[in-house]
């Protein structure tokens, strides 16, 4: 029982560190473009990060425990040792990276650690080699996928807003905000299970359209006769909304890394104490605990890495920031639904670099090199640390 309680607390600390380390991915744009002060921005996005985690976190929970690796086939004792062996090195690595103000991918760290443990302990049959190769490939191509989406979206935005000016700004705000509201509403309604999918889609479409009209009417009121000021004010509002989408996608994609070990710890505790917990209840409890810790990490230490995303890659404006956030969110939500744990950090950096190159802005390749270097060594370092820690845990923990 002591080991399971320790695992829960370590996983909660890792979730908190993940929120702190990745907060810059979510608020860096609206802070860097001076739309919102840092403290206010962190509070602004936290709820949507939590909502994303609660409503979509189960997609990657399944992938983590039964698709990429078959941790669910291990005994409760060995699963506890595995996740303790992974969470302890990940906590240390996330803490060091956050102190260095470098965003890292928790998915890289956790997947590498779990795979290293299974391979070292001879459980090769519990590693899905094809799924693992797809995940590794996603780490390599997600910056370029987000960069590609950023190029395309930026072209659409420029064509829409520069040729038809005020009408284009209002139309863009209507379409984007309606789609955003409809997407979030659909996911929440389906998660609650109150409606069939066709009814949920219909209700969400009406709510999205109504919300989009409200946003567009607000945009119409703030547009002035000066086209530059009109464009800046419009994209300030749009960037605020897209930061919420970014927060939602981050929570959805990252929470499984800590919710999964919390689930195994709760399952083991429930078995030992003969508590009547069932799969869905335990899954929701695990997601809630991890999502809360993730959100608190954003609120309490999220300022640490925000500057790297806000200004450390390329100068950020509200229009390019909006594009980068939408491109990243589309990439990450797509991978989440596909059950592929990738990296929101890699995606936002790729999207920002893409907008910077497209606009021929200065790109800080020195910072990019530092970030990519740390990402490159993360799987190797965490894998090696996991093996070492797991050997020690097998000796110390009185399971056998």
XYZ file of N, CA and C in Angstrom, residues 155-385:
693
model
N -1.791 31.839 -44.916
C -2.169 32.243 -46.279
C -3.661 32.552 -46.338
N -4.485 31.693 -45.701
C -5.933 31.910 -45.694
C -6.287 33.198 -44.952
N -5.652 33.392 -43.800
C -5.909 34.594 -42.995
C -5.538 35.854 -43.771
N -4.369 35.854 -44.377
C -3.924 37.032 -45.127
C -4.841 37.314 -46.313
N -5.224 36.257 -47.037
C -6.098 36.437 -48.198
C -7.468 36.965 -47.779
N -7.957 36.499 -46.640
C -9.292 36.889 -46.168
C -9.310 38.311 -45.642
N -8.293 38.688 -44.895
C -8.330 39.974 -44.194
C -7.712 41.128 -44.979
N -6.875 40.848 -45.939
C -6.225 41.945 -46.670
C -7.007 42.384 -47.891
N -7.769 41.461 -48.466
C -8.501 41.821 -49.687
C -9.875 42.422 -49.376
N -10.558 41.859 -48.395
C -11.891 42.360 -48.090
C -11.935 43.151 -46.782
N -10.778 43.325 -46.159
C -10.595 44.205 -45.000
C -11.596 43.944 -43.876
N -12.439 44.954 -43.549
C -13.297 44.849 -42.378
C -14.228 43.639 -42.456
N -14.855 43.420 -43.606
C -15.751 42.279 -43.750
C -15.004 40.965 -43.562
N -13.759 40.921 -44.043
C -12.954 39.715 -43.882
C -12.632 39.439 -42.427
N -12.345 40.476 -41.654
C -12.050 40.311 -40.229
C -13.267 39.788 -39.475
N -14.421 40.345 -39.779
C -15.658 39.911 -39.113
C -15.987 38.473 -39.508
N -15.847 38.157 -40.804
C -16.155 36.800 -41.280
C -15.218 35.773 -40.648
N -13.931 36.122 -40.572
C -12.951 35.207 -39.978
C -13.268 34.953 -38.506
N -13.619 36.017 -37.791
C -13.934 35.860 -36.365
C -15.198 35.022 -36.182
N -16.186 35.195 -37.063
C -17.424 34.419 -36.982
C -17.153 32.935 -37.215
N -16.416 32.622 -38.277
C -16.164 31.221 -38.635
C -15.340 30.518 -37.562
N -14.242 31.157 -37.134
C -13.364 30.509 -36.164
C -14.048 30.316 -34.821
N -14.683 31.368 -34.307
C -15.298 31.260 -32.977
C -16.473 30.277 -33.003
N -17.236 30.233 -34.095
C -18.345 29.276 -34.200
C -17.824 27.845 -34.202
N -16.756 27.599 -34.962
C -16.169 26.248 -34.997
C -15.588 25.859 -33.642
N -14.921 26.793 -32.982
C -14.321 26.526 -31.673
C -15.391 26.165 -30.644
N -16.433 26.985 -30.572
C -17.495 26.747 -29.585
C -18.225 25.438 -29.896
N -18.483 25.174 -31.169
C -19.172 23.942 -31.553
C -18.337 22.710 -31.211
N -17.028 22.795 -31.434
C -16.137 21.672 -31.129
C -16.141 21.354 -29.645
N -15.937 22.367 -28.817
C -15.885 22.154 -27.366
C -17.230 21.643 -26.846
N -18.326 22.221 -27.351
C -19.661 21.802 -26.909
C -19.936 20.354 -27.282
N -19.557 19.960 -28.501
C -19.765 18.580 -28.945
C -19.027 17.597 -28.050
N -17.764 17.900 -27.772
C -16.951 17.004 -26.942
C -17.545 16.865 -25.545
N -17.985 17.973 -24.957
C -18.551 17.937 -23.607
C -19.868 17.162 -23.593
N -20.742 17.401 -24.581
C -22.030 16.706 -24.629
C -21.844 15.204 -24.808
N -20.908 14.821 -25.677
C -20.664 13.395 -25.883
C -20.050 12.757 -24.641
N -19.188 13.495 -23.947
C -18.583 12.965 -22.721
C -19.642 12.748 -21.643
N -20.592 13.681 -21.542
C -21.656 13.559 -20.550
C -22.636 12.437 -20.896
N -22.679 12.077 -22.184
C -23.547 10.985 -22.612
C -25.030 11.324 -22.571
N -25.362 12.607 -22.659
C -26.754 13.026 -22.570
C -27.493 12.911 -23.898
N -26.721 12.931 -25.010
C -27.348 12.930 -26.332
C -26.631 11.945 -27.253
N -27.360 11.461 -28.264
C -26.726 10.693 -29.333
C -25.862 11.632 -30.154
N -24.971 11.073 -30.955
C -23.988 11.907 -31.646
C -24.635 12.905 -32.598
N -25.698 12.491 -33.314
C -26.323 13.420 -34.270
C -27.015 14.575 -33.537
N -27.626 14.271 -32.386
C -28.265 15.329 -31.597
C -27.226 16.268 -31.005
N -26.118 15.709 -30.523
C -25.040 16.531 -29.960
C -24.460 17.468 -31.014
N -24.276 16.942 -32.224
C -23.744 17.772 -33.319
C -24.703 18.902 -33.673
N -25.997 18.596 -33.712
C -26.993 19.615 -34.056
C -27.055 20.703 -32.992
N -27.115 20.297 -31.725
C -27.148 21.270 -30.616
C -25.880 22.126 -30.630
N -24.733 21.472 -30.823
C -23.454 22.195 -30.825
C -23.376 23.180 -31.977
N -23.937 22.806 -33.132
C -23.920 23.712 -34.288
C -24.700 24.988 -33.987
N -25.868 24.844 -33.359
C -26.673 26.020 -33.011
C -25.962 26.887 -31.969
N -25.392 26.234 -30.948
C -24.668 26.985 -29.909
C -23.444 27.672 -30.508
N -22.726 26.951 -31.374
C -21.540 27.517 -32.015
C -21.885 28.710 -32.881
N -22.967 28.578 -33.653
C -23.375 29.693 -34.511
C -23.762 30.912 -33.680
N -24.515 30.672 -32.591
C -24.893 31.785 -31.726
C -23.683 32.454 -31.095
N -22.750 31.641 -30.607
C -21.523 32.200 -30.029
C -20.694 32.933 -31.057
N -20.610 32.373 -32.268
C -19.855 33.020 -33.335
C -20.424 34.383 -33.710
N -21.759 34.476 -33.737
C -22.406 35.755 -34.058
C -22.108 36.785 -32.970
N -22.126 36.347 -31.711
C -21.818 37.274 -30.612
C -20.386 37.802 -30.710
N -19.437 36.892 -30.998
C -18.037 37.305 -31.137
C -17.876 38.242 -32.326
N -18.502 37.890 -33.450
C -18.387 38.710 -34.661
C -18.986 40.104 -34.441
N -20.085 40.165 -33.695
C -20.681 41.480 -33.425
C -19.764 42.318 -32.547
N -19.069 41.670 -31.622
C -18.096 42.390 -30.790
C -16.936 42.895 -31.644
N -16.474 42.052 -32.556
C -15.393 42.459 -33.460
C -15.848 43.636 -34.315
N -17.093 43.569 -34.806
C -17.614 44.662 -35.633
C -17.633 45.985 -34.904
N -17.866 45.949 -33.583
C -17.926 47.188 -32.801
C -16.550 47.795 -32.541
N -15.503 46.948 -32.462
C -14.180 47.491 -32.126
C -13.372 47.867 -33.372
N -13.862 47.471 -34.547
C -13.151 47.818 -35.782
C -13.269 49.315 -36.035
N -12.157 49.947 -36.338
C -12.119 51.385 -36.610
C -11.836 51.619 -38.084
N -11.817 52.877 -38.468
C -11.546 53.218 -39.867
C -10.078 52.986 -40.227
N -9.202 52.927 -39.221
C -7.783 52.662 -39.466
C -7.592 51.150 -39.636
N -7.208 50.680 -40.827
C -7.134 49.229 -41.069
C -6.092 48.518 -40.202
N -4.994 49.183 -39.887
C -3.959 48.543 -39.066
C -4.439 48.326 -37.636
N -5.091 49.362 -37.090
C -5.625 49.234 -35.733
C -6.745 48.199 -35.703
N -7.597 48.193 -36.724
C -8.692 47.228 -36.805
C -8.154 45.799 -36.832
N -7.110 45.593 -37.631
C -6.521 44.261 -37.734
C -5.914 43.825 -36.396
N -5.191 44.744 -35.754
C -4.541 44.400 -34.489
C -5.577 44.072 -33.414
N -6.626 44.899 -33.294
C -7.654 44.659 -32.272
C -8.389 43.350 -32.520
N -8.669 43.069 -33.791
C -9.374 41.833 -34.131
C -8.557 40.616 -33.744
N -7.286 40.617 -34.119
C -6.453 39.453 -33.828
C -6.079 39.349 -32.353
N -6.131 40.455 -31.631
C -5.983 40.363 -30.183
C -7.102 39.502 -29.586
N -8.335 39.761 -30.040
C -9.478 38.978 -29.559
C -9.400 37.531 -30.026
N -8.992 37.347 -31.284
C -8.906 36.002 -31.847
C -7.822 35.183 -31.142
N -6.723 35.835 -30.803
C -5.631 35.129 -30.118
C -6.055 34.696 -28.720
N -6.903 35.498 -28.069
C -7.423 35.106 -26.755
C -8.235 33.812 -26.872
N -9.085 33.755 -27.897
C -9.922 32.566 -28.086
C -9.068 31.361 -28.471
N -8.094 31.564 -29.358
C -7.261 30.436 -29.791
C -6.365 29.930 -28.666
N -6.055 30.785 -27.682
C -5.274 30.315 -26.530
C -6.107 29.339 -25.687
N -7.426 29.532 -25.676
C -8.304 28.586 -24.980
C -8.321 27.238 -25.694
N -8.336 27.276 -27.028
C -8.261 26.034 -27.807
C -6.926 25.347 -27.574
N -5.867 26.140 -27.484
C -4.534 25.605 -27.215
C -4.497 24.943 -25.832
N -5.108 25.580 -24.846
C -5.157 25.013 -23.496
C -5.939 23.707 -23.497
N -7.060 23.692 -24.184
C -7.893 22.493 -24.256
C -7.113 21.332 -24.873
N -6.425 21.585 -25.970
C -5.671 20.520 -26.647
C -4.497 20.043 -25.797
N -3.863 20.957 -25.062
C -2.750 20.570 -24.184
C -3.228 19.639 -23.077
N -4.314 20.014 -22.409
C -4.847 19.160 -21.351
C -5.238 17.793 -21.874
N -5.907 17.769 -23.036
C -6.347 16.508 -23.635
C -5.173 15.599 -23.960
N -4.074 16.190 -24.421
C -2.952 15.400 -24.919
C -1.981 14.963 -23.830
N -1.821 15.772 -22.795
C -0.748 15.516 -21.825
C -1.186 14.822 -20.541
N -2.465 14.880 -20.205
C -2.890 14.405 -18.886
C -2.703 12.899 -18.714
N -2.784 12.122 -19.796
C -2.700 10.655 -19.683
C -1.369 10.188 -19.110
N -0.327 10.965 -19.295
C 0.991 10.556 -18.799
C 1.015 10.364 -17.289
N 0.209 11.131 -16.589
C 0.155 10.993 -15.126
C -1.145 10.353 -14.656
N -2.216 10.501 -15.431
C -3.484 9.871 -15.054
C -3.375 8.348 -15.121
N -2.585 7.831 -16.067
C -2.449 6.375 -16.202
C -1.786 5.739 -14.980
N -0.632 6.233 -14.502
C -0.078 5.656 -13.274
C -0.960 5.872 -12.056
N -1.677 6.999 -11.996
C -2.612 7.211 -10.890
C -3.720 6.162 -10.946
N -4.180 5.843 -12.136
C -5.207 4.808 -12.309
C -4.725 3.461 -11.768
N -3.483 3.087 -12.145
C -2.946 1.813 -11.671
C -2.782 1.808 -10.153
N -2.377 2.942 -9.584
C -2.228 3.029 -8.127
C -3.588 2.897 -7.437
N -4.609 3.587 -7.956
C -5.951 3.501 -7.384
C -6.520 2.086 -7.512
N -6.266 1.477 -8.674
C -6.758 0.112 -8.897
C -6.140 -0.861 -7.887
N -4.838 -0.697 -7.658
C -4.154 -1.573 -6.705
C -4.652 -1.333 -5.279
N -4.833 -0.065 -4.914
C -5.332 0.263 -3.575
C -6.747 -0.259 -3.378
N -7.588 -0.109 -4.417
C -8.964 -0.589 -4.328
C -9.004 -2.103 -4.143
N -8.089 -2.811 -4.832
C -8.021 -4.261 -4.695
C -7.602 -4.673 -3.295
N -6.617 -3.983 -2.750
C -6.136 -4.324 -1.412
C -7.166 -4.010 -0.331
N -7.931 -2.938 -0.541
C -8.889 -2.498 0.479
C -10.310 -2.994 0.192
N -10.469 -3.759 -0.899
C -11.765 -4.326 -1.281
C -12.824 -3.238 -1.471
N -12.420 -2.164 -2.153
C -13.351 -1.068 -2.428
C -14.066 -1.315 -3.752
N -15.353 -0.956 -3.841
C -16.129 -1.238 -5.055
C -15.935 -0.187 -6.148
N -14.700 0.005 -6.598
C -14.439 0.928 -7.689
C -14.540 0.173 -9.012
N -15.050 0.852 -10.039
C -15.153 0.252 -11.359
C -14.359 1.087 -12.357
N -14.144 0.515 -13.548
C -13.263 1.128 -14.533
C -13.553 2.581 -14.847
N -14.808 2.901 -15.196
C -15.150 4.267 -15.584
C -14.980 5.243 -14.419
N -15.413 4.820 -13.232
C -15.273 5.675 -12.046
C -13.805 5.931 -11.735
N -12.994 4.886 -11.826
C -11.569 5.010 -11.526
C -10.873 5.868 -12.580
N -11.286 5.705 -13.846
C -10.700 6.492 -14.924
C -10.987 7.975 -14.734
N -12.245 8.305 -14.400
C -12.619 9.707 -14.178
C -11.896 10.274 -12.965
N -11.774 9.474 -11.895
C -11.058 9.931 -10.700
C -9.590 10.207 -11.016
N -8.974 9.323 -11.796
C -7.563 9.494 -12.173
C -7.368 10.745 -13.013
N -8.251 10.929 -13.993
C -8.165 12.123 -14.849
C -8.379 13.394 -14.033
N -9.313 13.349 -13.093
C -9.603 14.535 -12.271
C -8.411 14.921 -11.407
N -7.782 13.931 -10.785
C -6.610 14.202 -9.935
C -5.469 14.767 -10.768
N -5.173 14.107 -11.896
C -4.068 14.566 -12.746
C -4.367 15.927 -13.356
N -5.614 16.145 -13.783
C -5.990 17.426 -14.397
C -5.887 18.572 -13.396
N -6.261 18.312 -12.158
C -6.164 19.340 -11.115
C -4.703 19.722 -10.867
N -3.836 18.715 -10.762
C -2.407 18.987 -10.557
C -1.808 19.726 -11.752
N -2.218 19.325 -12.951
C -1.748 19.984 -14.177
C -2.134 21.461 -14.175
N -3.389 21.731 -13.821
C -3.874 23.110 -13.787
C -3.153 23.936 -12.722
N -2.913 23.330 -11.560
C -2.195 24.046 -10.498
C -0.762 24.358 -10.908
N -0.147 23.459 -11.681
C 1.198 23.725 -12.186
C 1.232 24.945 -13.092
N 0.209 25.076 -13.932
C 0.106 26.247 -14.807
C -0.025 27.516 -13.965
N -0.892 27.460 -12.955
C -1.171 28.653 -12.147
C 0.006 29.085 -11.284
N 0.718 28.118 -10.699
C 1.694 28.458 -9.667
C 3.123 28.640 -10.161
N 3.526 27.881 -11.210
C 4.913 27.999 -11.681
C 4.982 28.147 -13.203
N 3.829 28.425 -13.806
C 3.775 28.510 -15.257
C 4.566 29.654 -15.857
N 4.903 30.632 -15.028
C 5.653 31.791 -15.526
C 7.080 31.430 -15.931
N 7.592 30.297 -15.439
C 9.013 30.004 -15.578
C 9.455 29.840 -17.027
N 8.680 29.138 -17.838
C 9.098 28.827 -19.210
C 8.383 29.702 -20.238
N 7.425 30.504 -19.783
C 6.598 31.269 -20.713
C 7.419 32.186 -21.608
N 8.476 32.798 -21.072
C 9.285 33.720 -21.858
C 9.934 33.086 -23.074
N 10.253 31.786 -22.982
C 10.890 31.095 -24.106
C 9.951 31.052 -25.299
N 8.661 30.763 -25.062
C 7.685 30.721 -26.141
C 7.259 32.132 -26.530
N 7.171 33.025 -25.538
C 6.674 34.378 -25.794
C 7.586 35.179 -26.709
N 8.897 35.015 -26.566
C 9.803 35.847 -27.368
C 11.119 35.165 -27.707
N 11.321 33.947 -27.219
C 12.624 33.309 -27.388
C 12.842 32.616 -28.717
N 11.790 32.506 -29.553
C 11.922 31.811 -30.838
C 11.841 32.794 -31.999
N 10.794 33.596 -32.011
C 10.625 34.620 -33.043
C 9.714 35.704 -32.474
N 9.835 36.962 -32.919
C 8.913 37.995 -32.435
C 7.466 37.597 -32.724
N 6.619 37.719 -31.708
C 5.241 37.257 -31.838
C 4.294 38.453 -31.914
N 3.422 38.407 -32.930
C 2.340 39.378 -33.027
C 1.024 38.622 -32.869
N -0.055 39.363 -32.673
C -1.325 38.694 -32.411
C -1.803 37.860 -33.596
N -1.557 38.328 -34.842
C -2.040 37.569 -35.998
C -1.231 36.287 -36.206
N 0.097 36.383 -36.135
C 0.913 35.177 -36.293
C 0.768 34.259 -35.084
N 0.566 34.852 -33.907
C 0.341 34.045 -32.713
C -0.960 33.267 -32.800
N -2.003 33.912 -33.292
C -3.280 33.228 -33.508
C -3.106 32.051 -34.450
N -2.407 32.267 -35.540
C -2.175 31.204 -36.526
C -1.388 30.055 -35.912
N -0.336 30.372 -35.152
C 0.501 29.330 -34.532
C -0.307 28.495 -33.544
N -1.176 29.142 -32.768
C -1.984 28.417 -31.790
C -3.003 27.507 -32.460
N -3.635 27.993 -33.523
C -4.619 27.166 -34.230
C -3.923 25.988 -34.901
N -2.777 26.232 -35.545
C -2.032 25.167 -36.217
C -1.601 24.094 -35.224
N -1.127 24.531 -34.068
C -0.707 23.584 -33.027
C -1.885 22.784 -32.500
N -2.990 23.467 -32.222
C -4.163 22.793 -31.661
C -4.725 21.755 -32.625
N -4.802 22.100 -33.904
C -5.296 21.153 -34.908
C -4.401 19.913 -34.946
N -3.095 20.129 -34.927
C -2.142 19.013 -34.954
C -2.296 18.124 -33.723
N -2.373 18.741 -32.545
C -2.392 17.982 -31.289
C -3.720 17.263 -31.076
N -4.839 17.898 -31.396
C -6.136 17.236 -31.240
C -6.248 16.058 -32.204
N -5.734 16.222 -33.414
C -5.736 15.116 -34.390
C -4.955 13.924 -33.856
N -3.770 14.167 -33.316
C -2.941 13.092 -32.774
C -3.567 12.480 -31.517
N -4.251 13.298 -30.716
C -4.911 12.789 -29.517
C -6.015 11.802 -29.887
N -6.856 12.176 -30.836
C -7.941 11.292 -31.275
C -7.384 10.020 -31.901
N -6.242 10.148 -32.595
C -5.607 8.977 -33.210
C -4.907 8.091 -32.182
N -4.785 8.574 -30.937
C -4.128 7.788 -29.900
C -2.621 7.762 -30.018
N -2.048 8.841 -30.542
C -0.596 8.927 -30.737
C -0.037 10.000 -29.800
N 0.676 9.623 -28.740
C 1.242 10.627 -27.822
C 2.452 11.320 -28.440
N 2.276 12.580 -28.786
C 3.362 13.326 -29.420
C 3.802 14.456 -28.488
N 3.840 15.694 -28.970
C 4.357 16.776 -28.135
C 3.773 18.116 -28.548
N 3.045 18.762 -27.631
C 2.541 20.114 -27.894
C 3.691 21.117 -27.921
N 4.758 20.827 -27.164
C 5.931 21.717 -27.160
C 6.594 21.735 -28.532
N 6.802 20.543 -29.102
C 7.390 20.458 -30.436
C 6.492 21.143 -31.465
N 5.180 20.960 -31.305
C 4.240 21.510 -32.277
C 4.224 23.041 -32.251
N 4.147 23.648 -31.054
C 4.070 25.108 -30.984
C 5.371 25.747 -31.463
N 6.496 25.122 -31.158
C 7.776 25.653 -31.638
C 7.844 25.574 -33.163
N 7.396 24.447 -33.731
C 7.372 24.323 -35.190
C 6.451 25.339 -35.831
N 5.263 25.548 -35.230
C 4.301 26.506 -35.778
C 4.840 27.935 -35.711
N 5.470 28.289 -34.583
C 6.043 29.635 -34.456
C 7.173 29.861 -35.451
N 8.032 28.844 -35.599
C 9.113 28.948 -36.577
C 8.541 29.114 -37.986
N 7.441 28.398 -38.249
C 6.803 28.490 -39.559
C 6.269 29.878 -39.848
N 5.604 30.501 -38.867
C 5.093 31.860 -39.081
C 6.236 32.859 -39.214
N 7.304 32.636 -38.432
C 8.461 33.533 -38.516
C 9.135 33.475 -39.873
N 9.316 32.260 -40.392
C 9.934 32.098 -41.707
C 9.028 32.657 -42.796
N 7.720 32.394 -42.679
C 6.764 32.862 -43.676
C 6.731 34.382 -43.744
N 6.824 35.031 -42.591
C 6.811 36.497 -42.546
C 8.221 37.093 -42.629
N 9.205 36.220 -42.792
C 10.606 36.646 -42.883
C 11.047 37.436 -41.649
N 10.533 37.001 -40.516
C 10.935 37.602 -39.243
C 12.205 36.916 -38.745
N 12.829 37.526 -37.759
C 14.020 36.930 -37.166
C 13.634 35.674 -36.387
N 14.331 34.581 -36.655
C 14.124 33.331 -35.924
C 15.383 33.037 -35.115
N 15.226 32.826 -33.813
C 16.367 32.585 -32.931
C 16.782 31.116 -33.030
N 17.680 30.831 -33.977
C 18.088 29.446 -34.196
C 18.944 28.915 -33.047
N 19.554 29.814 -32.285
C 20.326 29.373 -31.124
C 19.394 28.746 -30.082
N 18.269 29.432 -29.801
C 17.298 28.875 -28.860
C 16.665 27.595 -29.399
N 16.389 27.575 -30.704
C 15.835 26.369 -31.315
C 16.788 25.186 -31.151
N 18.083 25.453 -31.314
C 19.081 24.388 -31.156
C 19.091 23.860 -29.726
N 19.019 24.766 -28.730
C 18.973 24.349 -27.326
C 17.749 23.488 -27.054
N 16.601 23.924 -27.561
C 15.356 23.205 -27.321
C 15.392 21.830 -27.968
N 15.767 21.763 -29.236
C 15.785 20.482 -29.943
C 16.861 19.544 -29.383
N 17.951 20.105 -28.890
C 18.997 19.266 -28.292
C 18.486 18.567 -27.037
N 17.775 19.330 -26.187
C 17.230 18.730 -24.970
C 16.168 17.687 -25.308
N 15.353 17.975 -26.295
C 14.351 16.999 -26.717
C 15.008 15.719 -27.244
N 16.112 15.891 -27.973
C 16.774 14.728 -28.576
C 17.329 13.771 -27.522
N 17.835 14.329 -26.418
C 18.442 13.462 -25.406
C 17.445 12.995 -24.347
N 16.247 13.609 -24.316
C 15.249 13.245 -23.302
C 14.938 11.747 -23.276
N 14.624 11.103 -24.412
C 14.300 9.666 -24.352
C 15.447 8.819 -23.812
N 16.677 9.142 -24.216
C 17.831 8.351 -23.786
C 18.108 8.529 -22.300
N 18.060 9.762 -21.830
C 18.345 10.036 -20.419
C 17.290 9.405 -19.517
N 16.012 9.615 -19.842
C 14.934 9.074 -19.012
C 14.942 7.550 -19.039
N 15.209 6.957 -20.207
C 15.269 5.487 -20.300
C 16.361 4.928 -19.400
N 17.549 5.535 -19.442
C 18.665 5.068 -18.607
C 18.356 5.249 -17.126
N 17.782 6.387 -16.762
C 17.441 6.638 -15.363
C 16.354 5.678 -14.881
